[in-house]
mmCIF file of C-alpha atoms and ligand atoms in Angstrom:
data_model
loop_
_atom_site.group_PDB
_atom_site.id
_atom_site.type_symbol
_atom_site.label_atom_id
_atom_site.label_comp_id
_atom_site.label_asym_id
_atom_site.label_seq_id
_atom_site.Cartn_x
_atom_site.Cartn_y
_atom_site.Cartn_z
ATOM 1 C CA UNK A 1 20.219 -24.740 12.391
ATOM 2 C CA UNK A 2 17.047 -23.437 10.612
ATOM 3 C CA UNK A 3 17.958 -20.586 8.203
ATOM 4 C CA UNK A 4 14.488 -18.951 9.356
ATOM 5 C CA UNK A 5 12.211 -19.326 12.345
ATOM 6 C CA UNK A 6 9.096 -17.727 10.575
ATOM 7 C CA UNK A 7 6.388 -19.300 8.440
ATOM 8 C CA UNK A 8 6.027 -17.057 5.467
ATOM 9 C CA UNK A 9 9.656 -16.028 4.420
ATOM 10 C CA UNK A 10 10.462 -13.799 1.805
ATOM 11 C CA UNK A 11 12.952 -15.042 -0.434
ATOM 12 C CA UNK A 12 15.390 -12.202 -2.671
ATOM 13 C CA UNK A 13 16.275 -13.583 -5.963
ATOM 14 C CA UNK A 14 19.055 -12.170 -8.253
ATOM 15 C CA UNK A 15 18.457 -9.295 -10.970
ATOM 16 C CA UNK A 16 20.733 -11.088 -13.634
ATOM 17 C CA UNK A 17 23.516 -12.527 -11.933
ATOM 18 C CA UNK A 18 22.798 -15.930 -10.558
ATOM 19 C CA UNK A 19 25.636 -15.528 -8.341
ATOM 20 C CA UNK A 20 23.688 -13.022 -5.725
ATOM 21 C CA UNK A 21 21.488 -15.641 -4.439
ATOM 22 C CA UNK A 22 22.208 -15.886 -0.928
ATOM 23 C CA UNK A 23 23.601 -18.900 0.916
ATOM 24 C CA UNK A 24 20.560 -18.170 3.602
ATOM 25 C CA UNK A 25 18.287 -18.315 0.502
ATOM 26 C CA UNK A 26 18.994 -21.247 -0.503
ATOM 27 C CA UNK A 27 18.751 -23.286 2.498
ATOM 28 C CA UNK A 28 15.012 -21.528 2.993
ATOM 29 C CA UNK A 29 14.317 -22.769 -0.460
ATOM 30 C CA UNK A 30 15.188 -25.661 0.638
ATOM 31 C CA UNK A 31 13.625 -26.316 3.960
ATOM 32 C CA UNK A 32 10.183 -24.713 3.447
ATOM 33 C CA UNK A 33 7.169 -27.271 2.329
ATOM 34 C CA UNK A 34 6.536 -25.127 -0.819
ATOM 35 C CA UNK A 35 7.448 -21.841 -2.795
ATOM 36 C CA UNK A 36 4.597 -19.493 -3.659
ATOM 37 C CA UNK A 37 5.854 -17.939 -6.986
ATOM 38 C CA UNK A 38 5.269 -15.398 -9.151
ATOM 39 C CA UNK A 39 6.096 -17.618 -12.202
ATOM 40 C CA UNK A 40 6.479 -20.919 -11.477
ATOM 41 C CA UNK A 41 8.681 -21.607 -14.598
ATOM 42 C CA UNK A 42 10.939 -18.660 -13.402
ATOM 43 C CA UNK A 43 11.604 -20.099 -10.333
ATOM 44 C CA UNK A 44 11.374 -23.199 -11.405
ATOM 45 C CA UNK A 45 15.013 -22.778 -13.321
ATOM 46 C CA UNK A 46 16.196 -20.815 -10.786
ATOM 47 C CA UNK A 47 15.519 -23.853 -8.401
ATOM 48 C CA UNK A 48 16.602 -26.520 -10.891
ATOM 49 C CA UNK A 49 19.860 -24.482 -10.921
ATOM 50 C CA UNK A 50 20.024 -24.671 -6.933
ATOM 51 C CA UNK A 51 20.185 -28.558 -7.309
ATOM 52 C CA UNK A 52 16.439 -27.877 -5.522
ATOM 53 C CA UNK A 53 12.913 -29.026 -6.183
ATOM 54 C CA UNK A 54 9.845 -28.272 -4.532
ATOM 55 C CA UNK A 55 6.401 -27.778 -4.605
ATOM 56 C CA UNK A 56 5.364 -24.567 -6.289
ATOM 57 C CA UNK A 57 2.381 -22.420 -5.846
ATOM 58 C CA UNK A 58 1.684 -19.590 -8.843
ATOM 59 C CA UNK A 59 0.949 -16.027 -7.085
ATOM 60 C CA UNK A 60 0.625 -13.473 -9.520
ATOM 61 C CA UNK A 61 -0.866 -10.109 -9.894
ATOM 62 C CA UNK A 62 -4.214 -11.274 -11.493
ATOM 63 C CA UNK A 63 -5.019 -14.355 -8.954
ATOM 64 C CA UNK A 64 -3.575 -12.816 -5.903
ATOM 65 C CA UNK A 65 -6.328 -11.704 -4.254
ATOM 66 C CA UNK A 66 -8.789 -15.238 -5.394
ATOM 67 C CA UNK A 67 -5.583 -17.016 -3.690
ATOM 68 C CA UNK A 68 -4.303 -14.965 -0.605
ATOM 69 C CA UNK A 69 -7.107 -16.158 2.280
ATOM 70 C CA UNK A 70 -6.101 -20.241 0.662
ATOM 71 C CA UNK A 71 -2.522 -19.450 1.352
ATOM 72 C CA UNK A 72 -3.435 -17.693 4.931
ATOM 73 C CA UNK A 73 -5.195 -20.366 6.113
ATOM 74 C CA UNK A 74 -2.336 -23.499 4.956
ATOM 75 C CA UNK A 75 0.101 -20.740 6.899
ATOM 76 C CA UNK A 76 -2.171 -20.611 10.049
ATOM 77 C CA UNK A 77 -2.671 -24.535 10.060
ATOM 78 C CA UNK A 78 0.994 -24.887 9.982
ATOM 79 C CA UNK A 79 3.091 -25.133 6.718
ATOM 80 C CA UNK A 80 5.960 -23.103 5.612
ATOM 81 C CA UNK A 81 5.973 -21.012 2.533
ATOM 82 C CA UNK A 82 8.813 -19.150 1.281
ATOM 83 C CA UNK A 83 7.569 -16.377 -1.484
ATOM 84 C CA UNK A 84 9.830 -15.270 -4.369
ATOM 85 C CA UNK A 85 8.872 -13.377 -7.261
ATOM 86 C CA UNK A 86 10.662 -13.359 -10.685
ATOM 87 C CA UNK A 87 13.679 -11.048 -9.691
ATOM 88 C CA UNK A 88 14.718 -9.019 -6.996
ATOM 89 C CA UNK A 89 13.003 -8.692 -3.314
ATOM 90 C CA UNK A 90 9.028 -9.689 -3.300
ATOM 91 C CA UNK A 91 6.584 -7.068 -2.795
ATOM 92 C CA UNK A 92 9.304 -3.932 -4.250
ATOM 93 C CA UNK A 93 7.177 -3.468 -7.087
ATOM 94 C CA UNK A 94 6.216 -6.893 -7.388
ATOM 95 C CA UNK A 95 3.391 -9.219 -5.652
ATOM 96 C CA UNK A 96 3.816 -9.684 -1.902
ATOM 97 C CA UNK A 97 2.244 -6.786 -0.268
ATOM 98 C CA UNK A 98 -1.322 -8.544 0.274
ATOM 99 C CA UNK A 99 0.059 -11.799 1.267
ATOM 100 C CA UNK A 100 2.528 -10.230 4.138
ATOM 101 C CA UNK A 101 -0.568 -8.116 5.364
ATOM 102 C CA UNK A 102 -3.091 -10.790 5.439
ATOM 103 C CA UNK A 103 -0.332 -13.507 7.053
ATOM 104 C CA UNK A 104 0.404 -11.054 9.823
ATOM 105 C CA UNK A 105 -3.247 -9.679 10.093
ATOM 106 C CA UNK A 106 -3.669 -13.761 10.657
ATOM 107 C CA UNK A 107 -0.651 -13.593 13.785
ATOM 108 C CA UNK A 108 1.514 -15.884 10.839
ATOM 109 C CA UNK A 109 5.184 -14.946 11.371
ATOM 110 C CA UNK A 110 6.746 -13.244 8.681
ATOM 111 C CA UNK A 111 10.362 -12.860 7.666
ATOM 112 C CA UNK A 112 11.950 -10.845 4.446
ATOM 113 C CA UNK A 113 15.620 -12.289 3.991
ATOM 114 C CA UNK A 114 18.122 -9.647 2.666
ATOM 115 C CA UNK A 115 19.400 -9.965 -0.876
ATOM 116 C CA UNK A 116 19.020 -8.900 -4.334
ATOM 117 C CA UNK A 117 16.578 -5.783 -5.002
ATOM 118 C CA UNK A 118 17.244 -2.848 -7.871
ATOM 119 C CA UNK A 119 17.271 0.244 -6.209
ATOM 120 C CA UNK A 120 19.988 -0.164 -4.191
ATOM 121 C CA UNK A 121 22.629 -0.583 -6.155
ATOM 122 C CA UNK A 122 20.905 2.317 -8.666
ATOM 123 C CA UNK A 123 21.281 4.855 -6.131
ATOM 124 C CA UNK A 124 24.326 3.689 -4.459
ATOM 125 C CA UNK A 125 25.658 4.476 -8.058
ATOM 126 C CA UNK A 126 23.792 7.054 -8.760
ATOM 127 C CA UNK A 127 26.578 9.528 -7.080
ATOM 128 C CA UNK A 128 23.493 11.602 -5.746
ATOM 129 C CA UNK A 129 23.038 11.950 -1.899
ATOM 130 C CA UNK A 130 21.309 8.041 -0.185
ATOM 131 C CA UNK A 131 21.068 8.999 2.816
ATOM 132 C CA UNK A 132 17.531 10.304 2.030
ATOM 133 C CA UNK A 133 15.562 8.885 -0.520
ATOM 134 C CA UNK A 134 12.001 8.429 -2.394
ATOM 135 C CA UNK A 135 11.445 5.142 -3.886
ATOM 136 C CA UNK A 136 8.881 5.779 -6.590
ATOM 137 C CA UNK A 137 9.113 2.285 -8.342
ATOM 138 C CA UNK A 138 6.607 2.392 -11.918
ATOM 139 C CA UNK A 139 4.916 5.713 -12.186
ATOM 140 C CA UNK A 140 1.322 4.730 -13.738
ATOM 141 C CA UNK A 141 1.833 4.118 -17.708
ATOM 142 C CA UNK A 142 -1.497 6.380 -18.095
ATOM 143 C CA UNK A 143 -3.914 7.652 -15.929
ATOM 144 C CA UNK A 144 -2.454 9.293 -13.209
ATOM 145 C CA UNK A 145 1.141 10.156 -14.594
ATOM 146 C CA UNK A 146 1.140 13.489 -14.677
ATOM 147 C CA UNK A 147 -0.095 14.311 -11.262
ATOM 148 C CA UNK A 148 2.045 12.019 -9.741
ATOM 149 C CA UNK A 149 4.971 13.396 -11.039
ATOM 150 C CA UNK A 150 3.302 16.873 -9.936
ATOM 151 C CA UNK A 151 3.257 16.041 -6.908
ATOM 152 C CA UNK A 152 7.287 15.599 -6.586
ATOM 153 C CA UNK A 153 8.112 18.735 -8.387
ATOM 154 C CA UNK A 154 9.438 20.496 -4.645
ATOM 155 C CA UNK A 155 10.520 16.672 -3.220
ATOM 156 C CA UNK A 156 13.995 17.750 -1.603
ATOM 157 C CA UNK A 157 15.062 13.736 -1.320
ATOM 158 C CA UNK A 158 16.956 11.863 -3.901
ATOM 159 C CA UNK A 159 13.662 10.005 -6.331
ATOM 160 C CA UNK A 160 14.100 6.736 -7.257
ATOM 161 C CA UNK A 161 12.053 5.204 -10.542
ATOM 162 C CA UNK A 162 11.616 2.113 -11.853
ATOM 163 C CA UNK A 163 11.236 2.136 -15.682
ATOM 164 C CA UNK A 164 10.708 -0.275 -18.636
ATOM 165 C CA UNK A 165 13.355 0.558 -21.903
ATOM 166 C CA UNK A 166 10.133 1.441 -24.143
ATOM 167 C CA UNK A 167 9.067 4.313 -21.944
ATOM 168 C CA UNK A 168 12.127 5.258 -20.571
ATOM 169 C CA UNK A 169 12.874 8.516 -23.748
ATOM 170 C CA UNK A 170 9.266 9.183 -22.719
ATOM 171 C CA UNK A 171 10.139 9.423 -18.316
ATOM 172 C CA UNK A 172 13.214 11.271 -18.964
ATOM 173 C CA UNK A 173 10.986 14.093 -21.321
ATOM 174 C CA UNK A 174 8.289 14.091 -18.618
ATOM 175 C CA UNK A 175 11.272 14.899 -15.853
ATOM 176 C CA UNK A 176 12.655 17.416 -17.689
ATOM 177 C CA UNK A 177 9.353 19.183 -18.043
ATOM 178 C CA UNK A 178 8.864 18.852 -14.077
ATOM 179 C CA UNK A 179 11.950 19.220 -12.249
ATOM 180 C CA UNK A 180 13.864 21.371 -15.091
ATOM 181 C CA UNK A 181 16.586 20.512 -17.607
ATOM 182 C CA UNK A 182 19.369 21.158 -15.287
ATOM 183 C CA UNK A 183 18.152 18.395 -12.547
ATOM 184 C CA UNK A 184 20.908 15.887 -12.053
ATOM 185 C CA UNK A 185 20.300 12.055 -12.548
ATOM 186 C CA UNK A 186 21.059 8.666 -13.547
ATOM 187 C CA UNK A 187 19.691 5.513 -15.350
ATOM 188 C CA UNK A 188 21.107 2.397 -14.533
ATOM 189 C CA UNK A 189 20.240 -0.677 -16.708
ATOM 190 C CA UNK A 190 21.606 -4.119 -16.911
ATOM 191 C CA UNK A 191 22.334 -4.229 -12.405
ATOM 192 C CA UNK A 192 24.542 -7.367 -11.727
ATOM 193 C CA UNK A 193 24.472 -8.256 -15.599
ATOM 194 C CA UNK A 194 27.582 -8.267 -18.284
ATOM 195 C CA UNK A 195 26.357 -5.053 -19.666
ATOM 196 C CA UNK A 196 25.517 -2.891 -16.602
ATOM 197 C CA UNK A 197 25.960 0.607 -17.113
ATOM 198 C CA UNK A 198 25.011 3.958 -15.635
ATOM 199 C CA UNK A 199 24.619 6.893 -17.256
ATOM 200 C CA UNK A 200 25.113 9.631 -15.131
ATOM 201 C CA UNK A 201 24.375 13.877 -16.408
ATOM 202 C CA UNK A 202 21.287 16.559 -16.130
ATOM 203 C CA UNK A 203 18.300 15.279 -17.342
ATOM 204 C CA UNK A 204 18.557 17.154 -20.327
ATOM 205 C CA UNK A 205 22.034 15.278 -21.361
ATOM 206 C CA UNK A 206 20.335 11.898 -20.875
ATOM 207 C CA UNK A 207 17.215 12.697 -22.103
ATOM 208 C CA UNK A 208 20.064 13.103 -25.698
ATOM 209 C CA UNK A 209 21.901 10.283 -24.852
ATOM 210 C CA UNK A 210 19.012 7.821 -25.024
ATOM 211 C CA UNK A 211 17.852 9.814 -27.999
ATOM 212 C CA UNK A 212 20.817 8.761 -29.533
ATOM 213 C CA UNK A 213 21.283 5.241 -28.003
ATOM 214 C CA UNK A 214 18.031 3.182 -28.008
ATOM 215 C CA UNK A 215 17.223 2.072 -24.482
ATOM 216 C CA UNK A 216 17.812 -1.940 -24.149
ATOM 217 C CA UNK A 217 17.147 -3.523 -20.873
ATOM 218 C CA UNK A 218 15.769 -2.623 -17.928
ATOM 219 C CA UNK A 219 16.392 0.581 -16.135
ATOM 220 C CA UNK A 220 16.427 2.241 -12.742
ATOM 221 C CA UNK A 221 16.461 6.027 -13.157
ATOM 222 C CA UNK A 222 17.752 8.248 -9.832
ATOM 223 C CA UNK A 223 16.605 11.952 -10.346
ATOM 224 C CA UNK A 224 18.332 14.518 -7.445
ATOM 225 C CA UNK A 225 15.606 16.050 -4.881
ATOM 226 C CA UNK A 226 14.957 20.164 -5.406
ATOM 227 C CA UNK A 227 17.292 20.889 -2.963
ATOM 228 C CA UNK A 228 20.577 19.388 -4.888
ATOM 229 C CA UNK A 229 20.158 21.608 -7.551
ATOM 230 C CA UNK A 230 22.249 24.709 -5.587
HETATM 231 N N1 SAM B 1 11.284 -6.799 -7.106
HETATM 232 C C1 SAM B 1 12.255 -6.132 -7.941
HETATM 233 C C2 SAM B 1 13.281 -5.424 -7.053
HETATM 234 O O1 SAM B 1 13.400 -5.788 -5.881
HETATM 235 O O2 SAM B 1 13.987 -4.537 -7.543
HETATM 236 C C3 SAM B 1 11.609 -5.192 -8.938
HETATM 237 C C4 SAM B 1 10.695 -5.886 -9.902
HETATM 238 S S1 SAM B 1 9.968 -4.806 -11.079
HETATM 239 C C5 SAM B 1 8.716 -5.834 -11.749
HETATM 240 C C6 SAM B 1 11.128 -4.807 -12.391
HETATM 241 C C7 SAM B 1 11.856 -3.467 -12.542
HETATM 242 O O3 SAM B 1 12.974 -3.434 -11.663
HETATM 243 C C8 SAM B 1 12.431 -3.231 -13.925
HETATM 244 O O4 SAM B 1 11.487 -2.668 -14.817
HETATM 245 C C9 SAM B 1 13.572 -2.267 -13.643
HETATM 246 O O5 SAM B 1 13.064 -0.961 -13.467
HETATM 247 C C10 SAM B 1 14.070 -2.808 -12.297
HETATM 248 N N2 SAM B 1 15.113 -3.818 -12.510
HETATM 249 C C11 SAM B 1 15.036 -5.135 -12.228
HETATM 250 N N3 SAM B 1 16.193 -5.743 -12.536
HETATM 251 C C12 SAM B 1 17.019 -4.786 -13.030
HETATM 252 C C13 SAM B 1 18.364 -4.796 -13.520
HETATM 253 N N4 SAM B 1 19.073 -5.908 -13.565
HETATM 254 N N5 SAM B 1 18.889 -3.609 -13.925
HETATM 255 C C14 SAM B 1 18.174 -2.468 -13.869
HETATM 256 N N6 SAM B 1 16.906 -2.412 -13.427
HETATM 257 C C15 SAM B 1 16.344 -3.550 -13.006
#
């Protein structure tokens, strides 16, 4: 039986642990005519470690827009692309976006499987209320920081950042500033990896803990809405 019945498949890939690739993905890797990839030698490994090979397509931030309508139009005349990016689920703060709009804006059939993604298992963790959230993924680096994060300053659901370890002392200052000192939260790093670890307090405690302890790794933070705070 096919593991998918649509043309342009999204395909989850694991966050650290090899392990959480999904018996469905594989067998899309495996029956679809190429992979469109964010990083060909990324998924190249992961494929060579699947025992797979394929033909693979690079789709990055800075040629995705030159390559989208090519991609469309080998979907529309008939082959089958699955699209993974370097970790986690395509298009969550990663490339995949333009290439789902333009395939369905085209009447291709699109499918995302269910697997590996960050956020998740950050909030899960988190031990703040998931049954309402905000995902926020990057905040811009520069321009456009600050009023961004104005514009939470009353959200009442659970926020959910993405963060790299060099600007994560920097994030946690900017929160404080915002949503107060007191604001509960949590910064995950290391998901699905040997050393995955959450560190859970107000903002103001981890904003000291990772003054203390350099950040290393990559890091999902999980701030409480305005509301939480009674
Ligand atoms: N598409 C991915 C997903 O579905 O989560 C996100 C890709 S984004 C380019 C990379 C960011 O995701 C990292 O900077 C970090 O914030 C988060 N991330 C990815 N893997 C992680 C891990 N193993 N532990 C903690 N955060 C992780």
């Amino acid at each position: 039986m096919s593991a998918s019945k649509a043309r342009l498949i999204l395909v989850p890939t694991p966050i650290g642990n090899l392990d959480d690739i999904t018996l469905r993905a594989r067998h899309v890797l495996e029956e679809v005519d190429a992979v469109v990839a964010e990083d060909t030698r990324v998924t190249g490994r992961l494929l060579q470690h699947l025992g797979l090979s394929k033909p693979l397509i690079s789709f990055h931030v800075n040629n995705e827009h030159r390559m989208v309508q090519q991609l469309v139009q080998r979907l529309v005349a008939g082959e089958r692309f699955a699209l993974a990016s370097d970790a986690g689920t395509p298009a969550i703060s990663d490339p995949g976006f333009l290439l789902v709009r333009e395939a369905i804006k085209a009447g291709v059939s699109v499918e995302c499987l269910p697997g590996p993604t960050a956020f998740v298992p950050a909030l899960v963790v988190s031990g703040l209320p998931c049954d309402r959230f905000a995902f926020e993924g990057f905040l811009p680096p520069k321009k456009g920081r600050r009023t961004r994060l104005e514009a939470l300053r009353n959200e009442e659901r659970t926020m959910v950042f993405y963060e790299s370890p060099h600007r994560l002392q920097r994030a946690l200052q900017e929160f404080t500033e915002v949503f107060g000192d007191e604001r509960q939260a949590s910064a995950s790093r290391e998901l699905s990896k040997l050393h995955e670890e959450t560190v859970r307090g107000s903002l103001h405690e981890l904003a000291a803990h990772f003054t203390a302890h350099e950040p290393r790794g990559e890091f999902v933070i999980v701030v409480a809405g305005k509301q939480e705070e009674r």
